Coordinates of C-alpha atoms and ligand atoms in Angstrom, one line a residue:
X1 CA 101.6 105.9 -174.3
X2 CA 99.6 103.8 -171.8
X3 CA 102.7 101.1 -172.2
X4 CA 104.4 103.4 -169.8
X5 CA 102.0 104.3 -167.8
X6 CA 103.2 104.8 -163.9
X7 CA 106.4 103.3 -164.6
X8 CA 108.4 107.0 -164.0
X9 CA 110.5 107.5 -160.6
X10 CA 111.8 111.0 -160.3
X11 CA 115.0 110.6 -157.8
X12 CA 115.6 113.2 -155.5
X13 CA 119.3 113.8 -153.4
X14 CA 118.6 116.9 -151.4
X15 CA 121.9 117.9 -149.2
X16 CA 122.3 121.2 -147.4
X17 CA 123.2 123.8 -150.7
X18 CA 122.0 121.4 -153.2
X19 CA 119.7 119.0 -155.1
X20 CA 120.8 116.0 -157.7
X21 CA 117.8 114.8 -160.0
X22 CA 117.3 112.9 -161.4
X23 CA 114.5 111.2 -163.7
X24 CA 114.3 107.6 -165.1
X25 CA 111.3 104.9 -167.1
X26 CA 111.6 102.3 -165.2
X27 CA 109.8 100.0 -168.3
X28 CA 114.0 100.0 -169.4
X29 CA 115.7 101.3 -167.0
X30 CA 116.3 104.7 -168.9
X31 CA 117.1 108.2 -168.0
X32 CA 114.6 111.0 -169.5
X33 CA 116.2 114.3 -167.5
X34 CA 118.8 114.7 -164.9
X35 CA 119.8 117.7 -163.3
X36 CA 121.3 119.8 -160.3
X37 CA 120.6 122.8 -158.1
X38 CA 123.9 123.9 -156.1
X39 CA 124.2 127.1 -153.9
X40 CA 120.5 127.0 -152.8
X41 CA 120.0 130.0 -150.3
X42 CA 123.1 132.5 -152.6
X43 CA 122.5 135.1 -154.6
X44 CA 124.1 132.8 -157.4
X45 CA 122.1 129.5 -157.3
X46 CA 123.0 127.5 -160.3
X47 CA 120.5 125.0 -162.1
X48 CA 121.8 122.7 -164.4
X49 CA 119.5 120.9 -166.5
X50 CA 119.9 118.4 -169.8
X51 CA 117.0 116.5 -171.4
X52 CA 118.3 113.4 -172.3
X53 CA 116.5 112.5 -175.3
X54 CA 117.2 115.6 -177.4
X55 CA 120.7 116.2 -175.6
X56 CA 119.9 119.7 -174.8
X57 CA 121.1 121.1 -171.2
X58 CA 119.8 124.6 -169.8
X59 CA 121.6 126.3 -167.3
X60 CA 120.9 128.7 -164.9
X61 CA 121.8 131.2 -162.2
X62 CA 120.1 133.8 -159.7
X63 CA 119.0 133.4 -156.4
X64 CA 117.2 130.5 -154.8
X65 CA 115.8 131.3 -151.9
X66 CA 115.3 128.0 -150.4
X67 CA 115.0 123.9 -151.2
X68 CA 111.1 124.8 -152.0
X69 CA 112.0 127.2 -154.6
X70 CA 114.9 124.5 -156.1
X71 CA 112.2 122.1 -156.4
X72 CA 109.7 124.3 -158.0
X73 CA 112.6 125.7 -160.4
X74 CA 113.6 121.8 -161.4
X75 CA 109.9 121.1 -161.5
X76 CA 109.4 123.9 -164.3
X77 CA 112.2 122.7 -166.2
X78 CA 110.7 119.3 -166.5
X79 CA 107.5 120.7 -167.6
X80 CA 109.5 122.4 -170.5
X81 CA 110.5 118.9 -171.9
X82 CA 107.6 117.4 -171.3
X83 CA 108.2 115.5 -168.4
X84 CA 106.4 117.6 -165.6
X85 CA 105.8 116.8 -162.1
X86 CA 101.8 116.8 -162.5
X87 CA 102.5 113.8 -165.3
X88 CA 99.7 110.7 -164.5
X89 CA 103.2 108.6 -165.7
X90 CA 105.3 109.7 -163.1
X91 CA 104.5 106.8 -160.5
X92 CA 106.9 108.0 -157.3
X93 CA 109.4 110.1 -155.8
X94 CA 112.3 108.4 -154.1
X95 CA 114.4 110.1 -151.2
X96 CA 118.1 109.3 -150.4
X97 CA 118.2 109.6 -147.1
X98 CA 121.7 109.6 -145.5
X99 CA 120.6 108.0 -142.0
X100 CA 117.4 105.3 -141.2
X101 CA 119.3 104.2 -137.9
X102 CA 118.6 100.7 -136.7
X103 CA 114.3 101.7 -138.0
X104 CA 114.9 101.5 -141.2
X105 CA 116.3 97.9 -143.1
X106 CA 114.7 98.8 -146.1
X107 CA 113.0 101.9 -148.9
X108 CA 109.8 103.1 -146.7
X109 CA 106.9 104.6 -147.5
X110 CA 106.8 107.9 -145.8
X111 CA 103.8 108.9 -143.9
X112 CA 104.0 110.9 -140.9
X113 CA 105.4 108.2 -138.3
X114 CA 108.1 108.3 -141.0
X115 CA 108.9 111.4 -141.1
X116 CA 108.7 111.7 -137.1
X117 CA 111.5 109.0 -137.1
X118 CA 113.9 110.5 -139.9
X119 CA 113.8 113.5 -137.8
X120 CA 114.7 111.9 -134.3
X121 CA 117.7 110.3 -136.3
X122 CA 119.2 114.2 -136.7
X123 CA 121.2 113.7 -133.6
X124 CA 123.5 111.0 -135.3
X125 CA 123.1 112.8 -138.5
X126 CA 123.3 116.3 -138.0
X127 CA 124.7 117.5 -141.8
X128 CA 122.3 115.2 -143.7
X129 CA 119.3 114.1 -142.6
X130 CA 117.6 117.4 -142.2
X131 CA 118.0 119.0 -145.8
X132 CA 116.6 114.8 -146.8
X133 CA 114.0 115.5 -144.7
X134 CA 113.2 119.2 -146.3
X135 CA 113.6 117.7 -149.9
X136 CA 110.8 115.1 -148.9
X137 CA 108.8 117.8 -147.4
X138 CA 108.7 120.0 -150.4
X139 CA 108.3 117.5 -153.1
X140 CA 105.0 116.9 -151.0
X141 CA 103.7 120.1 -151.0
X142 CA 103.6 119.6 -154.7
X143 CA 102.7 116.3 -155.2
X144 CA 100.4 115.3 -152.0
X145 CA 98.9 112.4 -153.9
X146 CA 101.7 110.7 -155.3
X147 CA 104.3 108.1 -153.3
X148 CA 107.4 109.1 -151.7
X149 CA 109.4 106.7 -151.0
X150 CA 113.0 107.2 -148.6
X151 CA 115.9 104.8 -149.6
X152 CA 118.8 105.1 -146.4
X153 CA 122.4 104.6 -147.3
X154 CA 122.2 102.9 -144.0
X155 CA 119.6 100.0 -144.7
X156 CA 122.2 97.7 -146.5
X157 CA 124.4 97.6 -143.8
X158 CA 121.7 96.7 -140.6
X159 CA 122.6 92.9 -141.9
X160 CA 125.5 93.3 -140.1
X161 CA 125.9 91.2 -137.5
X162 CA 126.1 92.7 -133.7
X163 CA 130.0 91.5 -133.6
X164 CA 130.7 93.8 -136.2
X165 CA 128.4 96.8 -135.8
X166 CA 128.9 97.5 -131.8
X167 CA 132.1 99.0 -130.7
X168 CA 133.8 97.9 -127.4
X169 CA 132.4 100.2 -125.4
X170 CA 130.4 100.5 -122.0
X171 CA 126.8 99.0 -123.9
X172 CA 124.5 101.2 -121.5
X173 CA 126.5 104.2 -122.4
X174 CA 126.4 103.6 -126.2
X175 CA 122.6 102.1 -126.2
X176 CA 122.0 105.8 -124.5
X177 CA 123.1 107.7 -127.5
X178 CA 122.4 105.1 -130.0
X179 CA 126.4 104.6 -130.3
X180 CA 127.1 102.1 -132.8
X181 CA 128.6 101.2 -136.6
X182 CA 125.9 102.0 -139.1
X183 CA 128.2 102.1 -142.7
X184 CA 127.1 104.4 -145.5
X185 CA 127.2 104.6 -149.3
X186 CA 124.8 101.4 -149.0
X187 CA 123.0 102.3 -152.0
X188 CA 126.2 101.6 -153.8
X189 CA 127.5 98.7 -152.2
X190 CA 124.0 97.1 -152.3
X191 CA 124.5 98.1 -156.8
X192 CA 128.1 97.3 -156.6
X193 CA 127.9 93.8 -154.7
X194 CA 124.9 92.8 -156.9
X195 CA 126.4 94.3 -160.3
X196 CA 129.4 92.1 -159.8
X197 CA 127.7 89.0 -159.7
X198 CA 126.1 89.4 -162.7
X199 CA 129.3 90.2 -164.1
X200 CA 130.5 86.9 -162.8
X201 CA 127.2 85.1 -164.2
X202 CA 125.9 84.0 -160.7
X203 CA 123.5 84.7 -158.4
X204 CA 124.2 87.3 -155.6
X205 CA 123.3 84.6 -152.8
X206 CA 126.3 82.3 -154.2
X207 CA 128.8 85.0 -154.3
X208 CA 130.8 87.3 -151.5
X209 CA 132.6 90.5 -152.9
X210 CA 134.3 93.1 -151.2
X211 CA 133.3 96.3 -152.2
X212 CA 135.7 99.1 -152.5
X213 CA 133.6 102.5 -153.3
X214 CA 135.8 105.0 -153.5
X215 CA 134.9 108.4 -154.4
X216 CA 135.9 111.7 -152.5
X217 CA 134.5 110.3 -149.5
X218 CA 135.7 106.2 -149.6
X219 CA 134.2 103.2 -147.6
X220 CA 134.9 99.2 -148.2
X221 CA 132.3 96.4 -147.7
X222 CA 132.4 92.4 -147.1
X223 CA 129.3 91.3 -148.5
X224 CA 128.4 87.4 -147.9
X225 CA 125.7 86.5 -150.5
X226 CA 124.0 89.5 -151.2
X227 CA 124.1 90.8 -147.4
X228 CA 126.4 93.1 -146.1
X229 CA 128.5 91.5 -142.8
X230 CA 130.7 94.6 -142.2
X231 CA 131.5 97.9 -143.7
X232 CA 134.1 100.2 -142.8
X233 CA 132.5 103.9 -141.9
X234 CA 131.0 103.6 -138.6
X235 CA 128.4 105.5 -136.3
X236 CA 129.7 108.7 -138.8
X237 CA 131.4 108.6 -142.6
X238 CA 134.8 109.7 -140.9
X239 CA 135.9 105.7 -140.0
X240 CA 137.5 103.6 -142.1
X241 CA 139.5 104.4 -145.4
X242 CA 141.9 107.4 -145.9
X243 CA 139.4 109.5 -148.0
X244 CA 139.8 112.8 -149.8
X245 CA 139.4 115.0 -146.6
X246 CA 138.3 112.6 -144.0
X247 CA 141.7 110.8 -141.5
X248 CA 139.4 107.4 -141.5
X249 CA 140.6 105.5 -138.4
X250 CA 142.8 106.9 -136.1
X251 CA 143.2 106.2 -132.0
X252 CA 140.4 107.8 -130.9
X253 CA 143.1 109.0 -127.9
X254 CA 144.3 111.6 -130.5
X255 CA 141.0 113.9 -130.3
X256 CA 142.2 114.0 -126.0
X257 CA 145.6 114.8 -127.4
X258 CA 144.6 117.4 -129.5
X259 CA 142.6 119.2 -126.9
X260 CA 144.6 118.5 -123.8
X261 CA 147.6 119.2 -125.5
X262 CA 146.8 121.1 -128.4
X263 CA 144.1 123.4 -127.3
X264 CA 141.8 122.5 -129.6
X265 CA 137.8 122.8 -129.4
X266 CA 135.6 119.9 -130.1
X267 CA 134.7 121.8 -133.3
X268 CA 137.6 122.8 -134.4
X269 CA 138.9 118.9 -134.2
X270 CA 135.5 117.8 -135.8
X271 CA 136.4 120.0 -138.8
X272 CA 140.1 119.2 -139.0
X273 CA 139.4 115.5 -139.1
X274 CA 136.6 115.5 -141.3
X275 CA 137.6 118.7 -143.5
X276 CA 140.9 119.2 -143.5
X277 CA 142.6 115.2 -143.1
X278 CA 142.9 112.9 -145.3
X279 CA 144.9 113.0 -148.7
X280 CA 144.3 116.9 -148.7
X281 CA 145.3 117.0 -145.2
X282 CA 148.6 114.9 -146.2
X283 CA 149.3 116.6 -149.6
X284 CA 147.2 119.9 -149.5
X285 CA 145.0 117.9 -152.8
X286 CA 142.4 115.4 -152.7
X287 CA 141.8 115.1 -156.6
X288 CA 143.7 111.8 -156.9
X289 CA 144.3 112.9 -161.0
X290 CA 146.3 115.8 -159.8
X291 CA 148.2 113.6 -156.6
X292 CA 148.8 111.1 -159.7
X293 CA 150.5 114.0 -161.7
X294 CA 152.5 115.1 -158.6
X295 CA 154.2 111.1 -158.5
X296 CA 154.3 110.8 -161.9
X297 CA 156.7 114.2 -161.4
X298 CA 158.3 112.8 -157.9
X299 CA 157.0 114.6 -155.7
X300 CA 157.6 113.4 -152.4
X301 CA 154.5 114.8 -150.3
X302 CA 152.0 113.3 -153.1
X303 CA 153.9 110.3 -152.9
X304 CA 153.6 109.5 -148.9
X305 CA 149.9 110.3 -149.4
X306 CA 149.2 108.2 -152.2
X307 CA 151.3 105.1 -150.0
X308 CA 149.0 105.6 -146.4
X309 CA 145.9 105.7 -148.8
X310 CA 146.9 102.5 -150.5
X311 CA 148.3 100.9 -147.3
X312 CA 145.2 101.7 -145.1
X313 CA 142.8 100.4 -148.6
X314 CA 145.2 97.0 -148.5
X315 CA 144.2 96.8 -144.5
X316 CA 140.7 97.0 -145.2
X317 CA 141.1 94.1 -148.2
X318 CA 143.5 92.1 -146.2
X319 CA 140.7 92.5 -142.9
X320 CA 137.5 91.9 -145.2
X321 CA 138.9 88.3 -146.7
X322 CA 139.3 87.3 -143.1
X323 CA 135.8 88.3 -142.3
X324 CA 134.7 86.4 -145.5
X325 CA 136.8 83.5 -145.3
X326 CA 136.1 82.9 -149.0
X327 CA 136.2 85.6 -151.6
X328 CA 134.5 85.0 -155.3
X329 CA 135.5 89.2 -156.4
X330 CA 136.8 92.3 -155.5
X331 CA 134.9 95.4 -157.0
X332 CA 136.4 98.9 -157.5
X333 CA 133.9 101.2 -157.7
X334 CA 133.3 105.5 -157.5
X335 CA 135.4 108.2 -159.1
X336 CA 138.6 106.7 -157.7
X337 CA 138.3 103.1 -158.1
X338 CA 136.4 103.4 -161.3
X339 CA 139.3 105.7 -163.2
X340 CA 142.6 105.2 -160.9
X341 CA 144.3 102.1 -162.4
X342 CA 147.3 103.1 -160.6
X343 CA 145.4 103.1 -157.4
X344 CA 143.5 99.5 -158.5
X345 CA 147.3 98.5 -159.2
X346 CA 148.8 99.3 -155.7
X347 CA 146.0 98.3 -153.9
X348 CA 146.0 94.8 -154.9
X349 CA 149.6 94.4 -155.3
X350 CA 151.7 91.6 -153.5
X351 CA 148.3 89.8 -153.1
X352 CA 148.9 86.7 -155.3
X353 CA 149.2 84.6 -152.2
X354 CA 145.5 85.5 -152.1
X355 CA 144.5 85.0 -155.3
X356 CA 144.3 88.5 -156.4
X357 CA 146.1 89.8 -159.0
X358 CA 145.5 93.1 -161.8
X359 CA 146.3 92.5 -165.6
X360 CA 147.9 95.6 -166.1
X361 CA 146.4 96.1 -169.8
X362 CA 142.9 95.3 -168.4
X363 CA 143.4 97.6 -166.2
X364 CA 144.5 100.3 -168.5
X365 CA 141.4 100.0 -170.7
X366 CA 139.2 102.8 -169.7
X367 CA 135.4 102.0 -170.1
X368 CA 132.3 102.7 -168.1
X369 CA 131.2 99.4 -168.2
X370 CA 131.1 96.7 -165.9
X371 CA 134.7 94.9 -166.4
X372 CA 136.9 92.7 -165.0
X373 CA 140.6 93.6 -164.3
X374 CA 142.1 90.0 -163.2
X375 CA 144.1 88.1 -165.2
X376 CA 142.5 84.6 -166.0
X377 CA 144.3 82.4 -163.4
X378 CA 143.3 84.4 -160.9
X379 CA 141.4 82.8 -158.2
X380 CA 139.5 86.1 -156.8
X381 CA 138.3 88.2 -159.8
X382 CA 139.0 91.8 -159.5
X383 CA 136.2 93.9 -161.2
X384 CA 136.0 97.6 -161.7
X385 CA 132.2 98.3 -161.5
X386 CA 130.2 102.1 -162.3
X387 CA 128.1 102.5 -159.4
X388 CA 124.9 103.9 -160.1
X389 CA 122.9 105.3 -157.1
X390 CA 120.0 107.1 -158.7
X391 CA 119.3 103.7 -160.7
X392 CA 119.7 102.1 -157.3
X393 CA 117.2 104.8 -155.8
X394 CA 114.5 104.2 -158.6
X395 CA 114.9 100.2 -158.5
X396 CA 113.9 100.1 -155.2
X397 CA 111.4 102.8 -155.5
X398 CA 109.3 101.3 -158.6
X399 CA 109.7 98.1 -156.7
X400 CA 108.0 99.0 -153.7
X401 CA 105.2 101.4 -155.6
X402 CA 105.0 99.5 -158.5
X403 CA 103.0 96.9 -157.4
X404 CA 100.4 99.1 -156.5
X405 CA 100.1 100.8 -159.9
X406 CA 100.0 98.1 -161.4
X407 CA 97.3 96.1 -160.5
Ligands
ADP1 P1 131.8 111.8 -154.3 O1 132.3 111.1 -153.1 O2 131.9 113.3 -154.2 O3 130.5 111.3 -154.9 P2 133.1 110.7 -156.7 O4 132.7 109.3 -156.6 O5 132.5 111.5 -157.8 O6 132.9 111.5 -155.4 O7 134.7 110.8 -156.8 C1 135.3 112.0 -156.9 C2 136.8 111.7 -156.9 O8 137.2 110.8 -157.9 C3 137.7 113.0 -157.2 O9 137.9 113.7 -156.1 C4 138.9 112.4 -157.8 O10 139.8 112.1 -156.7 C5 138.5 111.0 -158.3 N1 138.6 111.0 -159.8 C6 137.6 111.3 -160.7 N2 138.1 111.1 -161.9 C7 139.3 110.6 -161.9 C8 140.3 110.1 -162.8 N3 140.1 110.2 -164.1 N4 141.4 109.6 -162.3 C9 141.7 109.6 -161.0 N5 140.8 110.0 -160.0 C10 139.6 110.5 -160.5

């Protein structure tokens, strides 16, 4: 047993109604239990837990009062296999947290000057950071002693140069509020960029990739040897890519239309751009399977949608080799980009001038490994890359707390 000692990270993603787990050995990488709590504060909270070892998954429903009761709920099941939280093996807890602002470039350490700073950061991230901040406050009511560590999908992207994170604006006005392009999904990009250059057999300084994650919510990066030089969401996740429910980038002039003209509150326009746009604002779906099945039958709605996603996700690729100047790969990543060949198809299409092209049997294969898509000539490789953010989480985790068990 003492072989792996310390070397387990238990990976928390706390958001509003729910909390992922997740728990991995970091001696190879491997997963022991993972898990989910959804509709915390219902009468019908749900767990959802599966020891991976023995394959076995308990489920559960009832009322969960609050993120403190989730946490003591997932804490039990892992004592059933096991694996509980009071183990001398498990080494740290690591914390996504959705916003570090400019503060935070890489995991921290929270102590109380931490804590402080996640919670003056609510302002720019009013949905998220709070239920982080309660998930890292309740897994240290029952673990005082042990090491919790916050990873920010924001840190990867504070490499970004000034030219490409401030917007045009008056600079008093926006240094005020704190006004500028942060990016998010960085724990992914940061995977995805670094994944990809394995998969090319290089070192991530010698390569630049663009990233496209693109899940329900959908941003692209240009990453330039491991660091990331611009990412397309902005001071919120609403910029950018057309995403499942989210407009991505529109003339800011609309919001003044739509209340001037329209009658609309500033609420009601947050919600309809972030809520109710995007494909399920074009199409009334924002599963890309069923928008898929509604082509494949002609229908015209599905269609137009699936064309302004593509054309806006071709922008973004046409924009990001510019920014690069040189680009070794392209890397599809997240429930889209990792299973939509058609969407992997369009999106690079007419691109040869570039150098990117998509074999259309490599692209058919389904697999969830690590891949390449291009034909061989091709002078950009096009990759299609599982994104792993809980491995992400843990990596950096164990590699800031390791050291210190270890010695
Ligand atoms: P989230 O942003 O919620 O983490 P995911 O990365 O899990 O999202 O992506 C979810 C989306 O992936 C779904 O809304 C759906 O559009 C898409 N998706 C998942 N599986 C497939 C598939 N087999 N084919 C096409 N699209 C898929």
């Amino acid at each position: 047993m003492s072989s792996s000692r310390d070397t387990r990270i238990l990976v928390l993603n706390s958001g509003s109604s729910s909390v992922k787990y997740q728990l991995l050995d970091m001696s190879d990488s491997s997963r022991l239990a993972v898990g989910l709590v959804e509709r915390i504060g219902e009468e019908t909270s749900r767990l959802k837990h599966t020891h991976v070892e023995s394959d076995t998954t308990r489920e559960w429903s009832g009322p969960i009062r609050d993120h403190e009761a989730a946490l003591k709920a997932v804490a039990e099941e892992l004592a059933k296999d096991g694996l509980g939280l009071d183990s001398p093996e498990l080494a740290a807890i690591g914390h996504r947290v959705v916003h570090g602002g400019q503060t935070f470039t890489a995991p921290t350490v929270v102590d109380d000057a931490v804590l402080a700073e996640i919670e003056r950061l609510i302002p720019v991230a009013p949905l998220h950071n709070p239920a982080n901040l309660t998930g890292i406050r309740t897994a240290q009511t029952l673990r005082p002693d042990l090491p919790q560590v916050a990873v920010f999908d924001t840190a990867f992207h504070t490499t970004m140069p000034e030219s490409a994170a401030r917007y045009a604006i008056d600079t008093a006005t926006a240094d005020a509020h704190r006004v500028r392009r942060y990016g998010f999904h960085g724990t992914s990009h940061a995977y995805v960029s670094r994944a990809t250059a394995k998969l090319l057999g290089k070192a991530p300084e010698d390569v630049n990739v663009i990233v496209l994650h693109l899940g329900n919510g959908a941003s692209a990066s240009a990453v330039r040897g491991g660091r990331c030089v611009d990412t397309s969401m902005g001071l919120t996740p609403l910029e950018g890519l057309v995403m499942g429910t989210r407009s991505g980038d529109l003339d800011p002039a609309v919001i003044f239309h739509l209340a001037r003209v329209g009658g609309m509150s500033i609420d009601e326009i947050d919600t309809l751009l972030n809520k109710k746009s995007g494909l399920i604002g074009l199409c009334g779906d924002n599963d890309m399977r069923e928008i898929r099945r509604r082509v494949d039958e002609g229908d015209e709605e599905a269609q137009l949608a699936f064309d302004i996603y593509i054309h806006r996700l071709k922008k973004y690729i046409g924009a990001y080799y510019a920014v690069l100047g040189r680009v070794d790969a392209v890397a599809f990543t997240a429930g889209v980009g990792e299973n939509a060949s058609p969407v992997r198809e369009a999106a690079v299409a007419g691109l040869e001038e570039l150098g990117l092209a998509v074999d259309s049997e490599l692209n058919a294969v389904r697999s969830d490994r690590p891949r390449l898509i291009s034909p061989e000539y091709a002078r950009v490789a096009v990759a299609v890359i599982p994104t792993d953010e809980e491995l992400e989480i843990a990596t950096q985790t164990y590699a800031l707390v390791g050291r210190n068990t270890h010695q």
